[in-house]
Amino acid sequence: EKHRWHTSQLVLKKLYDLQQKHFDAFRVYLNMETERLDKLKNILDESNKLRNQKCNGKNMHCLHNSNNGLEVLTQRNNRLQKIEDLTRERNLIKAFKKIGIKKKLSGDTVTLALQGLKRIQRFYEIPASEMANGRHNNRIIGDQLNVCECYVISKYCFKNKDMYGAIDWAIQAYNKWIFDDRLKCMDINKLKRYIIASSIYTGNNYVKILNSNGIHYSEHGSKLRQYNDLMRGDIKNENHSTVDIFYAYRDLESYPNEKKFKELCNLGRSTRTLTKDAKCQYQTKNSSYRLLMPFKEEHVENNLNMKIYHDVLYDNEIIKIKSLATDKLIDSGVRNIDGSYRLSENVRSSQTCWIENDQAEGHFDEIDIRIGSITGLCTQTAERYQVVNYGLGGHYIPHHDALVKGQYIPIFGNRLVTVLLYLTDIENYGQTAFPMLNIISPVEKGAALVWYNLQINNGKLNYQSLHGSCPILTGNKWIMTRWLREEGQSLPYNWKNA
Ligand SMILES: O=C(O)CCC(=O)C(=O)O
Ligand SMILES: [Fe+2]
């Protein structure tokens, strides 16, 4: 099984456990090794003792009669044999091999985690200095990063030609290196080179000029002073935007919806305000059962008939759903024009799985009844339940849930309604945002967000249903989706002709 080790909290946890196994294997090896060394030491001590007892002195008295000679030589030989055996111990070799098995994991893991972290930084425009201290907008978003981590990020930025990022993180690393613990994981000369090269890259392109004139570039040239100055923080006072790590992503601003999405997400919280005009009601849909336990319905928006229903799922159901999903989740894909799937981190980073109704021990039948009752729609033609878990840097850029004609086999028609069920709470940064409607929905455990993707009078795409998941900054976001299809609903149009 192949996972990108950061795409869901669940695989992160698996990786963590696997690393633990790796350490445990090393512990086993170390114990065996210690035992072996102790044994070797004992053998050596014993043979020294024998020498001192029997063969003391230069005259080698111990070899002067055949009995003693035989005894001494045999004993010494036995010990040498034992030493040889101990150096070739099979179990030890086995234990050593066991450590190696899990080694392969580490390389990609870090790179992919860095990718997620950079996405977050970019999207939320978090200065490296804040991120390194685990803060954003006066909120705590994590632990402080140490020299090693800042250095690794700088290196990653540099390798990916994010030169502003490389400088920014190098400065963080340098500052921590000066004031903290001067950890050995940082190569100060390399760090200097990142700064030199990045500065050249982002300012005047000296490298190109030097190269085209065949001049060998040396660190010890006059530039070094300039870069030392940069290190001292002068960089921050300079006019050009050297520390603007977001330079490379400015073209995002040219897409109004993306820009709005980013703005909404950056609020970090739901925009819904419960004013006296807000509509909130108990919904019973004329069901006597529901009279006893009505849904708490909140009207969010009229165009998509968007509503929030509170306490739709119970805790025991959520536990069950998560456990059903645990062994099935795989990296989320994106649909190609031809209907096939591909992986694309920058569009969507999470893990997904589909769960059959009959696998959920009746839970889904009950949930279906609730969904039928809150939407007034038929759930028989709905897609299977889809569960999603986001991971490090998890997100989903704005998209329409409705499928494009010709890109799907229209069994049961298109995705008329989305029922988005939240399986966890997310306090801030990581909600569902609708850029065309200026709406950002709270992520509340057990609640359902419901909206129409199609125009109810003609079945055409409702463009305003554009939505996405803001990158998750803190927390473990789980959702479950049920898409209700057109077939089986009483619609004012015939979807087969639409
Ligand atoms: O996670 C979210 O908030 C949105 C998910 C979504 O839009 C989807 O799965 O289609
Ligand atoms: Fe969606």
PDB file of C-alpha atoms in Angstrom, residues 4-13 15 108-121 124 131 141 145 153 156 331 345-346 348-351 389-396 470-477:
ATOM      1  CA  ARG A   4       1.632  10.008   0.836  1.00  0.00           C
ATOM      2  CA  TRP A   5       2.349  10.222   4.496  1.00  0.00           C
ATOM      3  CA  HIS A   6       0.837  13.612   5.187  1.00  0.00           C
ATOM      4  CA  THR A   7      -2.467  13.486   3.317  1.00  0.00           C
ATOM      5  CA  SER A   8      -4.519  12.436   6.322  1.00  0.00           C
ATOM      6  CA  GLN A   9      -4.132  12.469  10.058  1.00  0.00           C
ATOM      7  CA  LEU A  10      -4.717   8.777   9.922  1.00  0.00           C
ATOM      8  CA  VAL A  11      -1.675   8.019   7.766  1.00  0.00           C
ATOM      9  CA  LEU A  12       0.374  10.455   9.798  1.00  0.00           C
ATOM     10  CA  LYS A  13      -0.540   8.360  12.797  1.00  0.00           C
ATOM     11  CA  LEU A  15       3.733   6.681  10.032  1.00  0.00           C
ATOM     12  CA  ASP A 108       9.606  11.426   1.149  1.00  0.00           C
ATOM     13  CA  THR A 109       7.842  11.904   4.430  1.00  0.00           C
ATOM     14  CA  VAL A 110       9.676  15.059   5.289  1.00  0.00           C
ATOM     15  CA  THR A 111       9.524  16.531   1.798  1.00  0.00           C
ATOM     16  CA  LEU A 112       5.788  16.024   1.598  1.00  0.00           C
ATOM     17  CA  ALA A 113       5.237  17.424   5.058  1.00  0.00           C
ATOM     18  CA  LEU A 114       7.246  20.470   4.014  1.00  0.00           C
ATOM     19  CA  GLN A 115       5.069  20.848   0.959  1.00  0.00           C
ATOM     20  CA  GLY A 116       1.976  20.917   3.165  1.00  0.00           C
ATOM     21  CA  LEU A 117       3.532  23.338   5.585  1.00  0.00           C
ATOM     22  CA  LYS A 118       4.566  25.712   2.806  1.00  0.00           C
ATOM     23  CA  ARG A 119       1.063  25.633   1.362  1.00  0.00           C
ATOM     24  CA  ILE A 120      -0.326  26.717   4.691  1.00  0.00           C
ATOM     25  CA  GLN A 121       2.246  29.458   5.060  1.00  0.00           C
ATOM     26  CA  TYR A 124      -2.504  32.233   5.162  1.00  0.00           C
ATOM     27  CA  MET A 131       5.300  30.355  11.920  1.00  0.00           C
ATOM     28  CA  ILE A 141      -0.959  27.161  15.840  1.00  0.00           C
ATOM     29  CA  LEU A 145      10.271  25.237  15.425  1.00  0.00           C
ATOM     30  CA  ILE A 153      12.485  24.458   5.432  1.00  0.00           C
ATOM     31  CA  TYR A 156      13.409  22.890   0.834  1.00  0.00           C
ATOM     32  CA  ASP A 331      -5.209   9.587  -1.239  1.00  0.00           C
ATOM     33  CA  GLU A 345      -1.765  18.000  -4.178  1.00  0.00           C
ATOM     34  CA  ASN A 346      -2.387  21.562  -5.166  1.00  0.00           C
ATOM     35  CA  ARG A 348      -6.866  18.604  -3.110  1.00  0.00           C
ATOM     36  CA  SER A 349      -4.893  17.031  -0.303  1.00  0.00           C
ATOM     37  CA  SER A 350      -6.715  14.519   1.872  1.00  0.00           C
ATOM     38  CA  GLN A 351      -7.732  10.887   1.975  1.00  0.00           C
ATOM     39  CA  ASN A 389      -9.909  12.852   6.500  1.00  0.00           C
ATOM     40  CA  TYR A 390      -7.564  15.793   5.998  1.00  0.00           C
ATOM     41  CA  GLY A 391      -3.924  15.770   7.074  1.00  0.00           C
ATOM     42  CA  LEU A 392      -0.924  18.064   7.194  1.00  0.00           C
ATOM     43  CA  GLY A 393      -1.696  21.030   4.944  1.00  0.00           C
ATOM     44  CA  GLY A 394      -4.996  19.415   3.946  1.00  0.00           C
ATOM     45  CA  HIS A 395      -7.324  21.454   1.723  1.00  0.00           C
ATOM     46  CA  TYR A 396      -9.652  21.360  -1.278  1.00  0.00           C
ATOM     47  CA  CYS A 470      -9.850  26.056   3.612  1.00  0.00           C
ATOM     48  CA  PRO A 471      -6.409  24.638   4.436  1.00  0.00           C
ATOM     49  CA  ILE A 472      -6.549  23.122   7.912  1.00  0.00           C
ATOM     50  CA  LEU A 473      -4.185  24.856  10.265  1.00  0.00           C
ATOM     51  CA  THR A 474      -4.894  23.020  13.484  1.00  0.00           C
ATOM     52  CA  GLY A 475      -7.106  20.096  14.314  1.00  0.00           C
ATOM     53  CA  ASN A 476      -8.148  16.851  12.725  1.00  0.00           C
ATOM     54  CA  LYS A 477     -10.876  17.454  10.149  1.00  0.00           C
TER      55      LYS A 477
END
